């Protein structure tokens, strides 16, 4: 599933490609981050899926069921600038918003009911939050039942999701799991500058750095991995490729994430009642 016109760089297509019906009752939507061309994203998704399958050898049938529902989404969050493409961040915020609008239109046109999970990384979380913001303002599409979002290394300003930020209600629309790392140099140093150059936020920390705002999310976890007997904090590019990402994502999909923060994160008068459509295998 894609909204990009080129394999490297390019613009946002007016429609999701290919424009075909969703032939499943559950969609686990994977959304890559910025500075990923088509080939980069394909490799990241492939590694993540292999790690996910290997994580649950005793539950292969269940794991295979989720893997079969994973839909790889490709959007143009990069520029064809060769080794300088990492400098394009401030120019990718608008494509993230545009991609979300096209994606929202796609889901609004679905006829058969579908359960929707979103697993996003980096600026892909901006695509995810803008998608939920469209759902908040226009109503969750009748065929869509939101089940949860996993935000990995979220390149989303804390100020946007904290009241009265423009993505505050979007961030509370469904259960949200935040995977973060204080060791993420990309979010600690370049992110604030990129946001300022993009005239999107000023001096605001990224959600994916320390999991802020505290008590806002249903569940959050600092991410680390072990290498040669030493524990290392995740870097920005570790989320798709490190095996430790598989368990929290699996917990979200199986509904086993902690609910201890839910009563703090979701004021009773802040959201419209969720749609409760019955689902069926299609």
JSON list of N, CA and C in Angstrom, two decimals, residues 153 180-186 222-226 231-239 242:
[
{"chain": "A", "resi": 153, "resn": "UNK", "atom": "N", "xyz": [9.79, 5.51, 18.64]},
{"chain": "A", "resi": 153, "resn": "UNK", "atom": "CA", "xyz": [10.68, 6.65, 18.37]},
{"chain": "A", "resi": 153, "resn": "UNK", "atom": "C", "xyz": [9.90, 7.80, 17.74]},
{"chain": "A", "resi": 180, "resn": "UNK", "atom": "N", "xyz": [10.05, 4.25, 23.60]},
{"chain": "A", "resi": 180, "resn": "UNK", "atom": "CA", "xyz": [10.92, 5.42, 23.52]},
{"chain": "A", "resi": 180, "resn": "UNK", "atom": "C", "xyz": [12.32, 5.10, 24.00]},
{"chain": "A", "resi": 181, "resn": "UNK", "atom": "N", "xyz": [13.25, 6.04, 23.82]},
{"chain": "A", "resi": 181, "resn": "UNK", "atom": "CA", "xyz": [14.62, 5.84, 24.27]},
{"chain": "A", "resi": 181, "resn": "UNK", "atom": "C", "xyz": [15.32, 7.16, 24.52]},
{"chain": "A", "resi": 182, "resn": "UNK", "atom": "N", "xyz": [15.79, 7.39, 25.75]},
{"chain": "A", "resi": 182, "resn": "UNK", "atom": "CA", "xyz": [16.57, 8.59, 26.04]},
{"chain": "A", "resi": 182, "resn": "UNK", "atom": "C", "xyz": [17.91, 8.59, 25.30]},
{"chain": "A", "resi": 183, "resn": "UNK", "atom": "N", "xyz": [18.30, 7.43, 24.75]},
{"chain": "A", "resi": 183, "resn": "UNK", "atom": "CA", "xyz": [19.54, 7.33, 24.00]},
{"chain": "A", "resi": 183, "resn": "UNK", "atom": "C", "xyz": [19.39, 7.65, 22.53]},
{"chain": "A", "resi": 184, "resn": "UNK", "atom": "N", "xyz": [18.23, 8.14, 22.13]},
{"chain": "A", "resi": 184, "resn": "UNK", "atom": "CA", "xyz": [17.97, 8.46, 20.72]},
{"chain": "A", "resi": 184, "resn": "UNK", "atom": "C", "xyz": [18.54, 9.84, 20.39]},
{"chain": "A", "resi": 185, "resn": "UNK", "atom": "N", "xyz": [19.75, 9.86, 19.85]},
{"chain": "A", "resi": 185, "resn": "UNK", "atom": "CA", "xyz": [20.43, 11.13, 19.55]},
{"chain": "A", "resi": 185, "resn": "UNK", "atom": "C", "xyz": [19.68, 11.92, 18.49]},
{"chain": "A", "resi": 186, "resn": "UNK", "atom": "N", "xyz": [19.07, 11.24, 17.54]},
{"chain": "A", "resi": 186, "resn": "UNK", "atom": "CA", "xyz": [18.33, 11.92, 16.46]},
{"chain": "A", "resi": 186, "resn": "UNK", "atom": "C", "xyz": [17.19, 12.75, 17.02]},
{"chain": "A", "resi": 222, "resn": "UNK", "atom": "N", "xyz": [10.69, 2.17, 27.94]},
{"chain": "A", "resi": 222, "resn": "UNK", "atom": "CA", "xyz": [12.00, 2.55, 27.41]},
{"chain": "A", "resi": 222, "resn": "UNK", "atom": "C", "xyz": [12.63, 1.33, 26.74]},
{"chain": "A", "resi": 223, "resn": "UNK", "atom": "N", "xyz": [13.22, 1.52, 25.58]},
{"chain": "A", "resi": 223, "resn": "UNK", "atom": "CA", "xyz": [13.72, 0.39, 24.81]},
{"chain": "A", "resi": 223, "resn": "UNK", "atom": "C", "xyz": [15.24, 0.28, 24.89]},
{"chain": "A", "resi": 224, "resn": "UNK", "atom": "N", "xyz": [15.70, -0.97, 25.06]},
{"chain": "A", "resi": 224, "resn": "UNK", "atom": "CA", "xyz": [17.13, -1.25, 25.11]},
{"chain": "A", "resi": 224, "resn": "UNK", "atom": "C", "xyz": [17.36, -2.67, 24.58]},
{"chain": "A", "resi": 225, "resn": "UNK", "atom": "N", "xyz": [18.57, -2.95, 24.16]},
{"chain": "A", "resi": 225, "resn": "UNK", "atom": "CA", "xyz": [18.92, -4.28, 23.68]},
{"chain": "A", "resi": 225, "resn": "UNK", "atom": "C", "xyz": [20.27, -4.68, 24.27]},
{"chain": "A", "resi": 226, "resn": "UNK", "atom": "N", "xyz": [20.56, -5.97, 24.22]},
{"chain": "A", "resi": 226, "resn": "UNK", "atom": "CA", "xyz": [21.81, -6.48, 24.77]},
{"chain": "A", "resi": 226, "resn": "UNK", "atom": "C", "xyz": [22.76, -6.87, 23.65]},
{"chain": "A", "resi": 231, "resn": "UNK", "atom": "N", "xyz": [24.01, -3.88, 28.04]},
{"chain": "A", "resi": 231, "resn": "UNK", "atom": "CA", "xyz": [22.71, -3.32, 27.69]},
{"chain": "A", "resi": 231, "resn": "UNK", "atom": "C", "xyz": [22.90, -1.94, 27.08]},
{"chain": "A", "resi": 232, "resn": "UNK", "atom": "N", "xyz": [22.30, -1.73, 25.92]},
{"chain": "A", "resi": 232, "resn": "UNK", "atom": "CA", "xyz": [22.42, -0.45, 25.23]},
{"chain": "A", "resi": 232, "resn": "UNK", "atom": "C", "xyz": [21.04, 0.12, 24.94]},
{"chain": "A", "resi": 233, "resn": "UNK", "atom": "N", "xyz": [20.90, 1.41, 25.14]},
{"chain": "A", "resi": 233, "resn": "UNK", "atom": "CA", "xyz": [19.65, 2.07, 24.82]},
{"chain": "A", "resi": 233, "resn": "UNK", "atom": "C", "xyz": [19.46, 2.12, 23.31]},
{"chain": "A", "resi": 234, "resn": "UNK", "atom": "N", "xyz": [18.20, 2.00, 22.89]},
{"chain": "A", "resi": 234, "resn": "UNK", "atom": "CA", "xyz": [17.90, 2.07, 21.46]},
{"chain": "A", "resi": 234, "resn": "UNK", "atom": "C", "xyz": [18.36, 3.40, 20.87]},
{"chain": "A", "resi": 235, "resn": "UNK", "atom": "N", "xyz": [18.91, 3.30, 19.64]},
{"chain": "A", "resi": 235, "resn": "UNK", "atom": "CA", "xyz": [19.11, 4.48, 18.82]},
{"chain": "A", "resi": 235, "resn": "UNK", "atom": "C", "xyz": [17.89, 4.64, 17.92]},
{"chain": "A", "resi": 236, "resn": "UNK", "atom": "N", "xyz": [17.86, 5.71, 17.15]},
{"chain": "A", "resi": 236, "resn": "UNK", "atom": "CA", "xyz": [16.67, 5.99, 16.35]},
{"chain": "A", "resi": 236, "resn": "UNK", "atom": "C", "xyz": [16.38, 4.90, 15.32]},
{"chain": "A", "resi": 237, "resn": "UNK", "atom": "N", "xyz": [17.43, 4.29, 14.79]},
{"chain": "A", "resi": 237, "resn": "UNK", "atom": "CA", "xyz": [17.23, 3.30, 13.74]},
{"chain": "A", "resi": 237, "resn": "UNK", "atom": "C", "xyz": [17.09, 1.87, 14.23]},
{"chain": "A", "resi": 238, "resn": "UNK", "atom": "N", "xyz": [16.97, 1.67, 15.53]},
{"chain": "A", "resi": 238, "resn": "UNK", "atom": "CA", "xyz": [16.95, 0.30, 16.07]},
{"chain": "A", "resi": 238, "resn": "UNK", "atom": "C", "xyz": [15.58, -0.34, 16.14]},
{"chain": "A", "resi": 239, "resn": "UNK", "atom": "N", "xyz": [14.53, 0.41, 16.06]},
{"chain": "A", "resi": 239, "resn": "UNK", "atom": "CA", "xyz": [13.20, -0.11, 16.38]},
{"chain": "A", "resi": 239, "resn": "UNK", "atom": "C", "xyz": [12.71, -1.19, 15.42]},
{"chain": "A", "resi": 242, "resn": "UNK", "atom": "N", "xyz": [15.83, -4.38, 15.78]},
{"chain": "A", "resi": 242, "resn": "UNK", "atom": "CA", "xyz": [16.19, -5.11, 17.00]},
{"chain": "A", "resi": 242, "resn": "UNK", "atom": "C", "xyz": [15.06, -6.05, 17.44]}
]
